[in-house]
Amino acid sequence: MATVPPPLQPPQTTVSQAAPPFPQKPPFIPPPLGSSAASGRPPQQATHAEMPDKGTKRASVPPMMPQPLCIQGSSGCDVLRPVSEIPSKFRSVFSEFPFFNYIQSKALDDVLYTSKNFVACAPTGSGKTVLFELAIIRLLMETSEPWRDVKAVYMAPIKALCSQCFTSWKKKFGPLGLNCKELTGDTDVDDFFEIQDSHIIFTTPEKWDSMTRKWKDNCLLHLVRLFLIDEVHVVKDATRGATLEVVVSRMKAVHTYRTAQNPEAGFYMRFVAVSATIPNISDVADWLSKESGPATYLDMDESHRPVKLRKVVLGFPCNPNQSEFKFDLSLNYKMANIIQTYSDQKPALVFCSTRKGAQQSAAVLAKDARFIMSTEHKQRLIKYTNSILDSKLRELVMVGVGYHHAGVELSDRKLIEEAFTLGDLPVLFTTRTLAMGVNLPAHLVVIKSTMQYVAGSCEEYSEADLLQMIGRAGRPQFDTSANAVIMTKVQTRDKYMKLMNAMEIIESSLHSHLVEHLNAEIVLQTISDVNMALDWIRSTFLYIRALKNPTHYGFPAGLDRYGIEAKLQELCLKNLNSLSSIGLINMDEDINIKPTEAGRLMARYCVAFDTMKQFCEVGGTETLSDLIKLVSKSKEFSDIQLRMNEKRHLNTLNRDKNRITIRFPIEGKIKTSQMKVNCLIQAQLGSIPIQEFGLAQETTKIFRNGMRISRCLSEFLSHRSKTGFSAQLNSLILAKCFRSKLWEDSPYVSKQLEKIGQTLSMAMVNAGLTSFSKIEQTNPRELELILNRHPPFGNQIRESVLHLPKYEVTLEQLPRYSCDTAEIMVKVNLKNQAQLLSRRTAPDYHFVSLIIGDSDNNVVFLQKLTDLVLLKSGSWMKKIDVAKASEGQDISVNLISSEYVGIDIQKKFNMYYSEARRFGHCDNHNISSDVAGQRQQLSALKPQATPQRGKATYTTNQGSASHSDFGNKRQCNHFCKNKDLCGHECCKVGVTVPLKRSANQESSFSSYLTDLKSRCDTLAQTPIKRLKMKMSEEMVSDNIQQFAYKPKERIPSVPWYLQYH
């Protein structure tokens, strides 16, 4: 390839040579990404070289504007564009190289000088990230400073890519005044606040999906002007591809909505996507099209790869009766010859299907091969081994072999990556996940076996996976040539030979996950009927591919566009019926669709449809153990695998007489992944150390998903009927346990405090500090002595406890007794309100749930109370009616924190329901049997009173009051608990409401006497021990004259205690 030297190129006086066998240091400094040397081209000679002249040097002065670099290619003379084309204030972004490489130069005009949507398809390692940087600069050029309301989103399929790009762009764009924010964790209420001041947001499809499920309610998303999609070919991935597709389609909807709302503003959202080499890049361009037309795309095949790659496919004999495991094991003994043949004495990277396979292969190679290393090289390896924690890995590194996978300690992984990057580690065995994440240099890449284990079964790698792994070979920054070897069976050798030369068309995977995403769009109100569902489908990649390859999606071949749309509509309707069957949406006869509260919860917490189906099976009597089993079966944990080498450790956690085991032991041995998830959840909640790093890492993943699943479960049950108090209470407790990673009655409450981990918490438990109140009462100096820390550590811990919220719940039964309902007043006090006004340990979103249940397992009352509400007034109160339960009169009152273990309040309260007649509101109430045999049936005591001139009738037939009596009687105001046994007659018969005084005084007074005598006849003997005089039972005629005043007659003296009945 002929080259014309550029004026700006610095002089080159050395030529890179092949590295010696595993050199002590890299033989040359790799040329930076984007330079001419990085593009696989020979180094250029400077036009004005420095020439020695009698001990002096003559300096060359380059021109102010470098001229484009012309290269002779197969299609004629092509041009490498100089970085100087970029405005001066943005050139620092590309300070590592003076010229863009061939692929970057071809895309420069479309990316930098237009605002069209753009898709680039180029081989791995061709510098596609630079295209994103050019797109950001284009956005900044269009917007005036300060760039306050400018936001760009970078989306990559895995967190490792986001982290790499975040680290790089923070250095490049930070000096320009742009703030970068990495947003890859699980859903958090503060996410929108975190991105408020950010200009470039780095995220994954799953995270951005959860962030955008309420995009109409958040104006920040309307500020996104540039959406960057890395590795867009992952859209075909069976697990995360559907999420990527839906998120991109949703962002298109945001753009359409924003344009329709304010067409005059001229706002637009630009999409820029890059992909590995795929044949149907035009379909991706169609998908990312605007109203004006499809996106512009650049299609560069493998012939434009900066580093020429030699691909070798080796077939090995495999007996039909031989298992995949044994075949994979047999390949370990072929590895030494392959590395010796193809590595050219440069670092080699070997991809294995499993973690255990990587470790076994490394151990076999360490025995079979001996690497010739200098003394200095060995000393550098010894330096690494001194810092490595894993004993097995330490032994292997000593001989020049290492392994790297997600089960290795993070610190060990960093050391291995460093050693391999510097060329100190000759061979590294790893798993497929490394191909998507860490950028490690390798001259040779070996794919050991083309089978992988997915959910316990074997399946072949896809072409995209193979290309991703092969892409680790010959990275331009590190190498100039590369080899890739694929080890497979003889029977499949020809297949992979063709696969390496041909291309695999990427298809959509949305049809397999349509039900969850349909529900999310229904909640967003993007879809409100079946026709709108089809309109939404038209915005997806699924629609593009279904028109071209309908058989892949189960549709008959030969259908025209309308036929395929009808099939897609049928597919939507099928999924809508599934949602409706468990109450996630409501559909009427006209197929109008509305979301339910359960559907909103499913969308808000990103819960799988199969998991929601399990929630619907909750009966209401589930215990905490039952709910943990339920959560362990969630679809979100389907990718957790049970490995053979983990069973012993898990069974020890489950049952062991000599150790602390889990709270709810699992019957039998650990045999399934669900049992594994259950065991790890309980071990974490019980603060039982999980020694194996791989299990500890999976536990972190389980709790990350378990927090949102348990929150969704508790809120789902709260919106169901009021007949499941036990399940509702335990779901609230479980959600809090997932959040705090402790059981609700755990003594390790101090773990929830800042700067207190497992070790310090254990020390506090051993010292008897098992509650917040005990920690608060302990002297700070004593705390420091227990924890072996210096002052003021004890003061800080005690201050944290002092500023936790302290609650008090009081209940009072109001004196309005009834046979079937009672009325209580519940009051929640914030005891340390004054302290919390100055400082709070708990976050702003902390709340407590007040839940009251009766003996029939019914939820009497449920209310969320935030700390912010309680801080304003100091207390909260509510009057609650409690219906009488058939199983007992006790109610359970629980105040459950959303975050903290150790501040909950749980108590029992005994209700009293009156057995007496009710006055004023009850018309058909039968009095129960006599209390302690002291009360008789009223109907046997007296005849019915005769009404006179409109007076109320006082009827006691079967213990019920007549309607005419309702206006004259009311309950008294005494606070007696048992009104049948108290000494107040008004508690038994009520208080008479006086009627309007009649004109006939004598008649009215006679009526009063009659009523008084009637009440005396109905009363049972009072149990109060006091002297009484029993009135004569003979009927005495009422003579009003006997009560007249006679001043001349003297009434005989009578003892006072005979005056009263």
GROMACS .gro file of N, CA and C in nm, residues 231-329:
model
  297
  231GLU      N    1  -2.302  -0.123   2.020
  231GLU     CA    2  -2.329  -0.267   2.000
  231GLU      C    3  -2.478  -0.290   1.969
  232VAL      N    4  -2.530  -0.219   1.870
  232VAL     CA    5  -2.673  -0.230   1.841
  232VAL      C    6  -2.711  -0.368   1.789
  233HIS      N    7  -2.613  -0.446   1.744
  233HIS     CA    8  -2.644  -0.582   1.697
  233HIS      C    9  -2.691  -0.672   1.812
  234VAL      N   10  -2.675  -0.628   1.937
  234VAL     CA   11  -2.725  -0.705   2.051
  234VAL      C   12  -2.877  -0.710   2.051
  235VAL      N   13  -2.942  -0.638   1.961
  235VAL     CA   14  -3.087  -0.641   1.952
  235VAL      C   15  -3.139  -0.783   1.926
  236LYS      N   16  -3.054  -0.870   1.876
  236LYS     CA   17  -3.095  -1.007   1.849
  236LYS      C   18  -3.078  -1.097   1.970
  237ASP      N   19  -3.016  -1.047   2.077
  237ASP     CA   20  -2.990  -1.130   2.195
  237ASP      C   21  -3.120  -1.173   2.259
  238ALA      N   22  -3.126  -1.299   2.299
  238ALA     CA   23  -3.251  -1.355   2.351
  238ALA      C   24  -3.293  -1.294   2.484
  239THR      N   25  -3.198  -1.247   2.563
  239THR     CA   26  -3.232  -1.195   2.696
  239THR      C   27  -3.245  -1.044   2.699
  240ARG      N   28  -3.144  -0.971   2.651
  240ARG     CA   29  -3.148  -0.826   2.663
  240ARG      C   30  -3.184  -0.755   2.533
  241GLY      N   31  -3.195  -0.830   2.423
  241GLY     CA   32  -3.224  -0.767   2.295
  241GLY      C   33  -3.358  -0.698   2.289
  242ALA      N   34  -3.461  -0.762   2.347
  242ALA     CA   35  -3.595  -0.704   2.344
  242ALA      C   36  -3.600  -0.572   2.419
  243THR      N   37  -3.530  -0.565   2.532
  243THR     CA   38  -3.528  -0.441   2.610
  243THR      C   39  -3.463  -0.330   2.531
  244LEU      N   40  -3.350  -0.359   2.465
  244LEU     CA   41  -3.284  -0.257   2.382
  244LEU      C   42  -3.378  -0.207   2.273
  245GLU      N   43  -3.448  -0.299   2.209
  245GLU     CA   44  -3.539  -0.262   2.100
  245GLU      C   45  -3.652  -0.173   2.150
  246VAL      N   46  -3.709  -0.208   2.265
  246VAL     CA   47  -3.822  -0.131   2.318
  246VAL      C   48  -3.776   0.008   2.363
  247VAL      N   49  -3.659   0.016   2.423
  247VAL     CA   50  -3.610   0.145   2.471
  247VAL      C   51  -3.586   0.240   2.354
  248VAL      N   52  -3.526   0.190   2.247
  248VAL     CA   53  -3.502   0.275   2.131
  248VAL      C   54  -3.635   0.320   2.070
  249SER      N   55  -3.730   0.228   2.060
  249SER     CA   56  -3.861   0.265   2.006
  249SER      C   57  -3.931   0.366   2.096
  250ARG      N   58  -3.912   0.354   2.226
  250ARG     CA   59  -3.973   0.450   2.319
  250ARG      C   60  -3.911   0.588   2.304
  251MET      N   61  -3.780   0.592   2.283
  251MET     CA   62  -3.715   0.722   2.264
  251MET      C   63  -3.761   0.786   2.132
  252LYS      N   64  -3.790   0.704   2.033
  252LYS     CA   65  -3.850   0.758   1.910
  252LYS      C   66  -3.987   0.818   1.940
  253ALA      N   67  -4.062   0.752   2.029
  253ALA     CA   68  -4.193   0.806   2.067
  253ALA      C   69  -4.179   0.937   2.143
  254VAL      N   70  -4.075   0.948   2.227
  254VAL     CA   71  -4.049   1.074   2.298
  254VAL      C   72  -4.023   1.185   2.198
  255HIS      N   73  -3.943   1.154   2.096
  255HIS     CA   74  -3.912   1.254   1.992
  255HIS      C   75  -4.038   1.296   1.918
  256THR      N   76  -4.122   1.198   1.882
  256THR     CA   77  -4.246   1.230   1.809
  256THR      C   78  -4.340   1.314   1.896
  257TYR      N   79  -4.352   1.277   2.022
  257TYR     CA   80  -4.440   1.349   2.114
  257TYR      C   81  -4.391   1.493   2.134
  258ARG      N   82  -4.261   1.508   2.151
  258ARG     CA   83  -4.205   1.641   2.174
  258ARG      C   84  -4.223   1.730   2.051
  259THR      N   85  -4.206   1.672   1.934
  259THR     CA   86  -4.223   1.749   1.811
  259THR      C   87  -4.369   1.791   1.792
  260ALA      N   88  -4.461   1.699   1.824
  260ALA     CA   89  -4.603   1.731   1.809
  260ALA      C   90  -4.648   1.838   1.908
  261GLN      N   91  -4.593   1.834   2.030
  261GLN     CA   92  -4.632   1.930   2.131
  261GLN      C   93  -4.582   2.072   2.101
  262ASN      N   94  -4.462   2.080   2.044
  262ASN     CA   95  -4.403   2.211   2.018
  262ASN      C   96  -4.330   2.208   1.884
  263PRO      N   97  -4.405   2.207   1.774
  263PRO     CA   98  -4.340   2.194   1.643
  263PRO      C   99  -4.254   2.314   1.606
  264GLU      N  100  -4.283   2.432   1.662
  264GLU     CA  101  -4.209   2.551   1.624
  264GLU      C  102  -4.072   2.561   1.693
  265ALA      N  103  -4.054   2.484   1.799
  265ALA     CA  104  -3.928   2.494   1.874
  265ALA      C  105  -3.810   2.440   1.796
  266GLY      N  106  -3.837   2.347   1.707
  266GLY     CA  107  -3.729   2.291   1.626
  266GLY      C  108  -3.643   2.190   1.700
  267PHE      N  109  -3.693   2.138   1.813
  267PHE     CA  110  -3.615   2.037   1.885
  267PHE      C  111  -3.622   1.905   1.810
  268TYR      N  112  -3.515   1.832   1.817
  268TYR     CA  113  -3.510   1.700   1.754
  268TYR      C  114  -3.421   1.611   1.838
  269MET      N  115  -3.433   1.482   1.818
  269MET     CA  116  -3.348   1.385   1.884
  269MET      C  117  -3.275   1.305   1.777
  270ARG      N  118  -3.144   1.305   1.786
  270ARG     CA  119  -3.064   1.235   1.687
  270ARG      C  120  -3.021   1.099   1.742
  271PHE      N  121  -3.029   0.996   1.657
  271PHE     CA  122  -2.986   0.862   1.693
  271PHE      C  123  -2.860   0.827   1.615
  272VAL      N  124  -2.757   0.784   1.687
  272VAL     CA  125  -2.634   0.736   1.625
  272VAL      C  126  -2.605   0.599   1.683
  273ALA      N  127  -2.593   0.499   1.598
  273ALA     CA  128  -2.572   0.362   1.643
  273ALA      C  129  -2.452   0.302   1.571
  274VAL      N  130  -2.379   0.217   1.642
  274VAL     CA  131  -2.268   0.145   1.582
  274VAL      C  132  -2.287  -0.004   1.608
  275SER      N  133  -2.231  -0.084   1.516
  275SER     CA  134  -2.252  -0.228   1.523
  275SER      C  135  -2.130  -0.299   1.471
  276ALA      N  136  -2.114  -0.424   1.513
  276ALA     CA  137  -2.015  -0.510   1.450
  276ALA      C  138  -2.065  -0.545   1.310
  277THR      N  139  -1.982  -0.614   1.235
  277THR     CA  140  -2.018  -0.643   1.095
  277THR      C  141  -2.140  -0.734   1.088
  278ILE      N  142  -2.249  -0.683   1.032
  278ILE     CA  143  -2.372  -0.759   1.010
  278ILE      C  144  -2.419  -0.732   0.868
  279PRO      N  145  -2.485  -0.828   0.805
  279PRO     CA  146  -2.524  -0.808   0.665
  279PRO      C  147  -2.644  -0.718   0.645
  280ASN      N  148  -2.734  -0.711   0.744
  280ASN     CA  149  -2.858  -0.634   0.725
  280ASN      C  150  -2.856  -0.503   0.803
  281ILE      N  151  -2.747  -0.430   0.789
  281ILE     CA  152  -2.738  -0.300   0.857
  281ILE      C  153  -2.843  -0.203   0.803
  282SER      N  154  -2.887  -0.226   0.679
  282SER     CA  155  -2.990  -0.138   0.621
  282SER      C  156  -3.121  -0.149   0.698
  283ASP      N  157  -3.148  -0.268   0.756
  283ASP     CA  158  -3.270  -0.283   0.836
  283ASP      C  159  -3.264  -0.198   0.962
  284VAL      N  160  -3.146  -0.191   1.021
  284VAL     CA  161  -3.129  -0.106   1.140
  284VAL      C  162  -3.148   0.040   1.102
  285ALA      N  163  -3.097   0.078   0.983
  285ALA     CA  164  -3.115   0.216   0.936
  285ALA      C  165  -3.263   0.247   0.913
  286ASP      N  166  -3.338   0.152   0.858
  286ASP     CA  167  -3.482   0.171   0.840
  286ASP      C  168  -3.553   0.189   0.975
  287TRP      N  169  -3.509   0.111   1.071
  287TRP     CA  170  -3.570   0.119   1.205
  287TRP      C  171  -3.546   0.256   1.268
  288LEU      N  172  -3.429   0.312   1.249
  288LEU     CA  173  -3.394   0.441   1.308
  288LEU      C  174  -3.428   0.558   1.216
  289SER      N  175  -3.520   0.538   1.129
  289SER     CA  176  -3.553   0.642   1.032
  289SER      C  177  -3.633   0.755   1.096
  290LYS      N  178  -3.630   0.869   1.030
  290LYS     CA  179  -3.713   0.983   1.066
  290LYS      C  180  -3.831   0.992   0.971
  291GLU      N  181  -3.912   1.097   0.990
  291GLU     CA  182  -4.024   1.118   0.897
  291GLU      C  183  -3.973   1.147   0.757
  292SER      N  184  -3.856   1.206   0.750
  292SER     CA  185  -3.802   1.246   0.619
  292SER      C  186  -3.742   1.128   0.543
  293GLY      N  187  -3.709   1.019   0.612
  293GLY     CA  188  -3.650   0.905   0.543
  293GLY      C  189  -3.563   0.824   0.636
  294PRO      N  190  -3.506   0.713   0.586
  294PRO     CA  191  -3.423   0.627   0.670
  294PRO      C  192  -3.293   0.695   0.709
  295ALA      N  193  -3.229   0.636   0.808
  295ALA     CA  194  -3.102   0.690   0.856
  295ALA      C  195  -2.991   0.660   0.755
  296THR      N  196  -2.888   0.744   0.758
  296THR     CA  197  -2.769   0.720   0.678
  296THR      C  198  -2.687   0.610   0.744
  297TYR      N  199  -2.628   0.522   0.663
  297TYR     CA  200  -2.547   0.418   0.724
  297TYR      C  201  -2.418   0.396   0.646
  298LEU      N  202  -2.317   0.347   0.717
  298LEU     CA  203  -2.187   0.317   0.661
  298LEU      C  204  -2.161   0.169   0.684
  299ASP      N  205  -2.141   0.094   0.578
  299ASP     CA  206  -2.124  -0.051   0.586
  299ASP      C  207  -1.981  -0.086   0.545
  300MET      N  208  -1.900  -0.127   0.643
  300MET     CA  209  -1.760  -0.164   0.618
  300MET      C  210  -1.743  -0.310   0.657
  301ASP      N  211  -1.703  -0.395   0.564
  301ASP     CA  212  -1.692  -0.537   0.592
  301ASP      C  213  -1.555  -0.570   0.652
  302GLU      N  214  -1.530  -0.700   0.667
  302GLU     CA  215  -1.408  -0.746   0.733
  302GLU      C  216  -1.282  -0.707   0.656
  303SER      N  217  -1.295  -0.679   0.526
  303SER     CA  218  -1.176  -0.642   0.450
  303SER      C  219  -1.118  -0.508   0.496
  304HIS      N  220  -1.198  -0.429   0.568
  304HIS     CA  221  -1.150  -0.301   0.618
  304HIS      C  222  -1.101  -0.311   0.762
  305ARG      N  223  -1.085  -0.432   0.810
  305ARG     CA  224  -1.036  -0.450   0.948
  305ARG      C  225  -0.896  -0.390   0.959
  306PRO      N  226  -0.872  -0.306   1.060
  306PRO     CA  227  -0.739  -0.243   1.075
  306PRO      C  228  -0.628  -0.345   1.094
  307VAL      N  229  -0.659  -0.453   1.163
  307VAL     CA  230  -0.559  -0.559   1.183
  307VAL      C  231  -0.609  -0.683   1.110
  308LYS      N  232  -0.531  -0.733   1.017
  308LYS     CA  233  -0.571  -0.851   0.942
  308LYS      C  234  -0.576  -0.972   1.034
  309LEU      N  235  -0.685  -1.042   1.027
  309LEU     CA  236  -0.708  -1.153   1.119
  309LEU      C  237  -0.709  -1.285   1.043
  310ARG      N  238  -0.629  -1.377   1.089
  310ARG     CA  239  -0.626  -1.512   1.033
  310ARG      C  240  -0.716  -1.601   1.116
  311LYS      N  241  -0.817  -1.661   1.052
  311LYS     CA  242  -0.914  -1.744   1.123
  311LYS      C  243  -0.888  -1.890   1.089
  312VAL      N  244  -0.881  -1.972   1.193
  312VAL     CA  245  -0.854  -2.115   1.178
  312VAL      C  246  -0.962  -2.192   1.253
  313VAL      N  247  -1.023  -2.290   1.187
  313VAL     CA  248  -1.122  -2.376   1.250
  313VAL      C  249  -1.065  -2.517   1.256
  314LEU      N  250  -1.051  -2.573   1.375
  314LEU     CA  251  -0.995  -2.707   1.396
  314LEU      C  252  -1.104  -2.800   1.444
  315GLY      N  253  -1.119  -2.914   1.379
  315GLY     CA  254  -1.218  -3.013   1.419
  315GLY      C  255  -1.152  -3.129   1.490
  316PHE      N  256  -1.207  -3.173   1.602
  316PHE     CA  257  -1.153  -3.283   1.680
  316PHE      C  258  -1.257  -3.393   1.690
  317PRO      N  259  -1.212  -3.519   1.686
  317PRO     CA  260  -1.308  -3.631   1.689
  317PRO      C  261  -1.384  -3.635   1.820
  318CYS      N  262  -1.510  -3.670   1.809
  318CYS     CA  263  -1.597  -3.679   1.927
  318CYS      C  264  -1.689  -3.799   1.910
  319ASN      N  265  -1.682  -3.893   2.002
  319ASN     CA  266  -1.767  -4.012   2.001
  319ASN      C  267  -1.913  -3.970   2.020
  320PRO      N  268  -2.006  -4.024   1.943
  320PRO     CA  269  -2.148  -3.986   1.961
  320PRO      C  270  -2.199  -4.006   2.103
  321ASN      N  271  -2.141  -4.106   2.173
  321ASN     CA  272  -2.184  -4.132   2.310
  321ASN      C  273  -2.111  -4.044   2.412
  322GLN      N  274  -2.017  -3.964   2.364
  322GLN     CA  275  -1.938  -3.880   2.454
  322GLN      C  276  -2.015  -3.754   2.490
  323SER      N  277  -2.018  -3.720   2.616
  323SER     CA  278  -2.092  -3.601   2.661
  323SER      C  279  -2.014  -3.475   2.625
  324GLU      N  280  -2.085  -3.363   2.626
  324GLU     CA  281  -2.022  -3.235   2.599
  324GLU      C  282  -1.914  -3.204   2.704
  325PHE      N  283  -1.940  -3.245   2.825
  325PHE     CA  284  -1.844  -3.219   2.932
  325PHE      C  285  -1.712  -3.292   2.906
  326LYS      N  286  -1.721  -3.420   2.866
  326LYS     CA  287  -1.599  -3.497   2.841
  326LYS      C  288  -1.524  -3.445   2.719
  327PHE      N  289  -1.599  -3.404   2.616
  327PHE     CA  290  -1.534  -3.349   2.497
  327PHE      C  291  -1.461  -3.219   2.532
  328ASP      N  292  -1.526  -3.136   2.611
  328ASP     CA  293  -1.463  -3.011   2.653
  328ASP      C  294  -1.337  -3.040   2.736
  329LEU      N  295  -1.345  -3.145   2.817
  329LEU     CA  296  -1.229  -3.181   2.898
  329LEU      C  297  -1.114  -3.231   2.811
   0.00000   0.00000   0.00000
